[in-house]
Short mmCIF file of C-alpha atoms in Angstrom, two decimals:
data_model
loop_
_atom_site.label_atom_id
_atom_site.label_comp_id
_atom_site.label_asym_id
_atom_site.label_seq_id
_atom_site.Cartn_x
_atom_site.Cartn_y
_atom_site.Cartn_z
CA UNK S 12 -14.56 -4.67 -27.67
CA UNK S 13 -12.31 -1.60 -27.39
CA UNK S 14 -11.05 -2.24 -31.16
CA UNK S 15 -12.03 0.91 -32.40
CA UNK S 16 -10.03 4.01 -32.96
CA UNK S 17 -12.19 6.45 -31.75
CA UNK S 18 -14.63 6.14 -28.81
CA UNK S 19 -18.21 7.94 -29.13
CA UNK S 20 -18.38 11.30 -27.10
CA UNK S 21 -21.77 11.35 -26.18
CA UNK S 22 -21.30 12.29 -22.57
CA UNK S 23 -18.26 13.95 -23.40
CA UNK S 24 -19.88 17.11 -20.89
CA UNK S 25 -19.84 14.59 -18.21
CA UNK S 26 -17.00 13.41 -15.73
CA UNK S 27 -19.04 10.25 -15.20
CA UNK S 28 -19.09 9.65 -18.72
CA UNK S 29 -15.33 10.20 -19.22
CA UNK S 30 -14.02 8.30 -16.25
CA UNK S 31 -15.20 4.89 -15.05
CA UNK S 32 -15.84 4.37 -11.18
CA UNK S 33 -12.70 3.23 -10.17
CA UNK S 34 -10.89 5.69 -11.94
CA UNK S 35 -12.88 8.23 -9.85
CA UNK S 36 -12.49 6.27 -6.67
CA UNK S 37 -8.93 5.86 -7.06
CA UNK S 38 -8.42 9.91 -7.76
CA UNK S 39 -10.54 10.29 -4.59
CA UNK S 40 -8.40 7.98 -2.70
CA UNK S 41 -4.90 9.81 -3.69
CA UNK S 42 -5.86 12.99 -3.19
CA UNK S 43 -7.14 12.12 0.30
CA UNK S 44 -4.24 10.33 1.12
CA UNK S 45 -1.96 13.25 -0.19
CA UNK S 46 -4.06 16.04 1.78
CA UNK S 47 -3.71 13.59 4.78
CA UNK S 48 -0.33 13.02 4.55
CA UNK S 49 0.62 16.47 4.23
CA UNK S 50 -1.57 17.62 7.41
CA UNK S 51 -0.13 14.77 9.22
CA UNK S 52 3.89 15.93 8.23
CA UNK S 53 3.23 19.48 9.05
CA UNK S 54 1.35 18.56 12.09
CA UNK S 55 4.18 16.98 13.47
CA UNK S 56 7.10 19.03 12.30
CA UNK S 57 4.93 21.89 13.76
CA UNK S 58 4.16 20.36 16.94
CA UNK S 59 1.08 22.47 19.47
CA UNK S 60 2.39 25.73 16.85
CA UNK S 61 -0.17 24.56 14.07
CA UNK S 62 -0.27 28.03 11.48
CA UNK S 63 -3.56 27.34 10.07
CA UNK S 64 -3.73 28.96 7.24
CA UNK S 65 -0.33 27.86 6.21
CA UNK S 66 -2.03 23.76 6.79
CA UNK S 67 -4.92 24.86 4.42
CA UNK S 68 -3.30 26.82 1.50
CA UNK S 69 -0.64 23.93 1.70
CA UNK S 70 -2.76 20.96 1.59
CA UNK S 71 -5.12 22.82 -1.19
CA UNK S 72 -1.88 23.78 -3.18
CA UNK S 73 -0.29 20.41 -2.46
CA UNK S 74 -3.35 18.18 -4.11
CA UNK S 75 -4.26 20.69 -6.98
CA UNK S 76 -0.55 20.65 -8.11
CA UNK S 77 -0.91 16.56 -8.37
CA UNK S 78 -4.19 17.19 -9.58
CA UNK S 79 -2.57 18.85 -12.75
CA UNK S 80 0.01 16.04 -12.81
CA UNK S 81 -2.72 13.36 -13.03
CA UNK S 82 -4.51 14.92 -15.34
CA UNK S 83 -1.54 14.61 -17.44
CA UNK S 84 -0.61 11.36 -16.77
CA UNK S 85 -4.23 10.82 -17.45
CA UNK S 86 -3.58 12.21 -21.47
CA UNK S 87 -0.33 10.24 -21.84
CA UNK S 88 -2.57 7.13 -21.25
CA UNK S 89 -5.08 7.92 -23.74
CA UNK S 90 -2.86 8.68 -25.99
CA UNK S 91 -0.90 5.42 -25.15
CA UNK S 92 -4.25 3.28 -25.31
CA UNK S 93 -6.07 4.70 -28.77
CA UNK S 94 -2.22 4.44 -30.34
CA UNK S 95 -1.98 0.81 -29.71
CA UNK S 96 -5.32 0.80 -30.93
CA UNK S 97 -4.64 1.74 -34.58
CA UNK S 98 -1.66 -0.05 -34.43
CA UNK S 99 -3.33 -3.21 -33.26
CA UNK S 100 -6.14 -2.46 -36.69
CA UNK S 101 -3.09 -2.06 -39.10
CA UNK S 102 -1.37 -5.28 -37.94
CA UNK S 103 -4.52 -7.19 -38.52
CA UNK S 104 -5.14 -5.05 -41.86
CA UNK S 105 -1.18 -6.31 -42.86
CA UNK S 106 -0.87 -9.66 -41.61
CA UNK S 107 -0.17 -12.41 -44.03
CA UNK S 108 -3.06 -14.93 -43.61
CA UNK S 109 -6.29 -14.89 -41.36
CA UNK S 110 -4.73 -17.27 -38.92
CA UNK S 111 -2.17 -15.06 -37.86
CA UNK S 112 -5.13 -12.08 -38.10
CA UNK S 113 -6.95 -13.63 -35.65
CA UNK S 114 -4.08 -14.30 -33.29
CA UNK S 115 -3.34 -10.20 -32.88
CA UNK S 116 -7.37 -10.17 -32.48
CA UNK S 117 -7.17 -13.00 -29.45
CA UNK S 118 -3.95 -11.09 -28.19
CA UNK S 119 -5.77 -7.96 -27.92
CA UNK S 120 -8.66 -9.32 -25.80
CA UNK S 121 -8.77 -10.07 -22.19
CA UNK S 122 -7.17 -13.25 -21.51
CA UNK S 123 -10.03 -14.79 -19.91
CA UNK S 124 -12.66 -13.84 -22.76
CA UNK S 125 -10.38 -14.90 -25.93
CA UNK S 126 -9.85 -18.36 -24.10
CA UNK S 127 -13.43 -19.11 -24.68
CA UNK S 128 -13.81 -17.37 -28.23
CA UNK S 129 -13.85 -19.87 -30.73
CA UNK S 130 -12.05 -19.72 -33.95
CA UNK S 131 -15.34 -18.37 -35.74
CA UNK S 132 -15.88 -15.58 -33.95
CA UNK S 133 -12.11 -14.34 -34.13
CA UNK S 134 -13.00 -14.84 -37.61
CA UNK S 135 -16.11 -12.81 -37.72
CA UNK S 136 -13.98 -9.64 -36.26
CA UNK S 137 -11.06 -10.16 -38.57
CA UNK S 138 -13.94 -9.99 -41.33
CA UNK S 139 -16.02 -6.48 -39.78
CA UNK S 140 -12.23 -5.08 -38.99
CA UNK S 141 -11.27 -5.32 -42.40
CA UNK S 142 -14.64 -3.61 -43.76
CA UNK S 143 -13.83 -0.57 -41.31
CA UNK S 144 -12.39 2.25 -43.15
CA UNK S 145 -8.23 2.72 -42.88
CA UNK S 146 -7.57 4.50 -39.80
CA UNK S 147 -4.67 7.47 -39.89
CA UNK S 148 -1.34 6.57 -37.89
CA UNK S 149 -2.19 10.23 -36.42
CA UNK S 150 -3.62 9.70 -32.55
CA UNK S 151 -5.33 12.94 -31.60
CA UNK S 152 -6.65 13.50 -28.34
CA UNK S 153 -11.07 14.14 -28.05
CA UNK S 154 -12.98 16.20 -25.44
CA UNK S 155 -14.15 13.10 -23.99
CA UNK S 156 -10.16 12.84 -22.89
CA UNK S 157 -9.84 16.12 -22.06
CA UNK S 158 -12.84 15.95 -19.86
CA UNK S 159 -11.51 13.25 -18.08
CA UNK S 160 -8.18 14.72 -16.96
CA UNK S 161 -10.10 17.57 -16.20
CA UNK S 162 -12.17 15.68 -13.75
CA UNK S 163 -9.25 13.92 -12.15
CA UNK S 164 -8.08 17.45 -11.57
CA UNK S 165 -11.01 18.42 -10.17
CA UNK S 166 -11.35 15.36 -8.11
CA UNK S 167 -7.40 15.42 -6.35
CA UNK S 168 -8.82 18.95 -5.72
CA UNK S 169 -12.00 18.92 -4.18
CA UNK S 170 -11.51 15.62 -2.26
CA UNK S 171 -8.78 17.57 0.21
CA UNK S 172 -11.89 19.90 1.33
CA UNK S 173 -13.62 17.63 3.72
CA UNK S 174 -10.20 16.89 5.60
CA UNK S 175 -9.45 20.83 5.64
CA UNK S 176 -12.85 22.56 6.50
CA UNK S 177 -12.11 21.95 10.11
CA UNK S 178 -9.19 24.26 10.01
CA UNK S 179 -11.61 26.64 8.38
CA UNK S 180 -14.29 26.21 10.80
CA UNK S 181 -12.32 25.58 14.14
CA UNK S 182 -10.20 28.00 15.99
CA UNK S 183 -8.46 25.51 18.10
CA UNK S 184 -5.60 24.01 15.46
CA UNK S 185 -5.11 20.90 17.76
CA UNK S 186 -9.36 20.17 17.74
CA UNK S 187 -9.13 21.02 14.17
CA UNK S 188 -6.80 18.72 13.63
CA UNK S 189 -8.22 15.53 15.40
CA UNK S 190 -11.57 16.04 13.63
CA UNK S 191 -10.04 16.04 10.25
CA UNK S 192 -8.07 12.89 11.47
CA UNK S 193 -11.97 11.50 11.74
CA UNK S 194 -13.13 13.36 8.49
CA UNK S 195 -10.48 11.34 6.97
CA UNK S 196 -11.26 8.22 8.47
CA UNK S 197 -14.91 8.04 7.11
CA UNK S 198 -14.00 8.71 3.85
CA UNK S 199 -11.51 6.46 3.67
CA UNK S 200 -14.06 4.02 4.52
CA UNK S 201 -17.00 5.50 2.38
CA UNK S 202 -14.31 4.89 -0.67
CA UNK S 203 -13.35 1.33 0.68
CA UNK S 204 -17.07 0.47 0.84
CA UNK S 205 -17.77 1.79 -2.85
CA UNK S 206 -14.62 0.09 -4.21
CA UNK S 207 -16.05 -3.04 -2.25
CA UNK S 208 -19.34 -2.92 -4.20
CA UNK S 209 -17.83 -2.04 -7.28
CA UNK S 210 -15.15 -4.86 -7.06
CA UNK S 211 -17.81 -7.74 -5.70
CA UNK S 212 -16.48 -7.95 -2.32
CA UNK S 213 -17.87 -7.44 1.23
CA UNK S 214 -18.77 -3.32 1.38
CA UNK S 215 -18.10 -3.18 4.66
CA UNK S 216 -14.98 -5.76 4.92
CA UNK S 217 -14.07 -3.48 1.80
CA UNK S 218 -14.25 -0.03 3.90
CA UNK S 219 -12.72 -0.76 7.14
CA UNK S 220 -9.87 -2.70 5.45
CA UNK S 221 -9.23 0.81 3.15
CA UNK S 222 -9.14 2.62 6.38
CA UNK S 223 -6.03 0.25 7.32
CA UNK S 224 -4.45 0.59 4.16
CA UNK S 225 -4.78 4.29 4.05
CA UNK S 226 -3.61 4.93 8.06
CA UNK S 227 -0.54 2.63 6.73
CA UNK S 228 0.00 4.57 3.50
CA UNK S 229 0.02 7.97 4.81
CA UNK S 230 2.11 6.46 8.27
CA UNK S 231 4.98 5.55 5.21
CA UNK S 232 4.50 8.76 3.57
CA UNK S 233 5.11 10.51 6.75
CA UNK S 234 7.95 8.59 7.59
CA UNK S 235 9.94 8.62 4.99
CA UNK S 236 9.58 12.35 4.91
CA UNK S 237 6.04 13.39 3.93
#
């Protein structure tokens, strides 16, 4: 139910067991996005006078910086969450009567799942969360967390490769350039299509509506000044 204080680490080694699928989607989308964004600007600015190497160590350097910024963010959060955790445990722990117990309980669910909870089972977690030992006001951060911000690192990262490799590959900057345009495209759809499965809707509805999105993202971006 998420009312724990601590959350078990058994796939703390793994990046899928730190971060959930759209977390991992979403990383892949905005570091995509950023690379593109930042091949489109320079593009542009640079006109038919492309400097390869200055597009790839750019882009790379561009989306590992905001990898390390996400990651970040990505601790603040966890920290945020498991605080409001504890507290959540210690205001149920101090309040005066069960009703008012069981109302923090019903506020701390999802809205849709405490509507149908009847008073008797608010009851029977009031009960189990007052048998659970007294937690420490101290929120400490677990490898589990650390893992994660490491893979959303990693992720902002490695997802700017498949736009760049065709400056890597591909002498002419201008032919470089279109194919990454494409690279982009597809996995701007291949995310749209996942996020479409994850989310229940139509994969392919899903992908080709994430390729609009992102053209329309990365045409502000450039835009307003990259």
């Amino acid at each position: 139910m998420g009312l724990v204080t601590r959350m078990p680490e058994a796939s703390d080694s793994s990046f899928g067991g730190a971060l959930d699928p759209m977390e991992r989607i979403s990383e892949t989308l905005f570091g995509l996005i950023m690379a593109l964004t930042f091949i489109c600007s320079l593009g542009i600015a640079t006109g038919s006078n492309i400097n390869l190497q200055t597009m790839l160590i750019g882009a790379l350097g561009c989306n590992l910086a905001w990898g390390i910024v996400d990651g970040g963010l990505y601790l603040l959060g966890r920290i945020n969450s498991r605080g409001g955790k504890i507290r959540m445990l210690h205001a149920v722990r101090q309040a005066p009567d069960s009703e008012t117990a069981r109302s923090i309980i019903a506020d701390a669910l999802p809205s849709e799942l405490a509507a149908f909870l009847p008073a008797q089972q608010l009851e029977a977690m009031r009960q189990k969360l007052q048998q659970l030992p007294v937690p420490s006001r101290r929120v400490s951060l677990t490898r589990r967390d650390w893992t994660g911000a490491l893979g959303l690192c990693l992720l902002s990262f490695l997802s700017t490769f498949p736009v760049v490799m065709p400056f890597i590959f591909l002498s002419d900057a201008r032919m470089a350039l279109r194919v990454s345009y494409a690279v982009a495209i597809l996995m701007l759809f291949f995310c749209g299509y996942v996020f479409g499965v994850q989310s229940g809707l139509r994969p392919w509805a899903a992908g080709l509506a994430m390729v609009a999105l992102g053209g329309a993202l990365v045409g502000v971006a450039v835009i307003l000044g990259g």
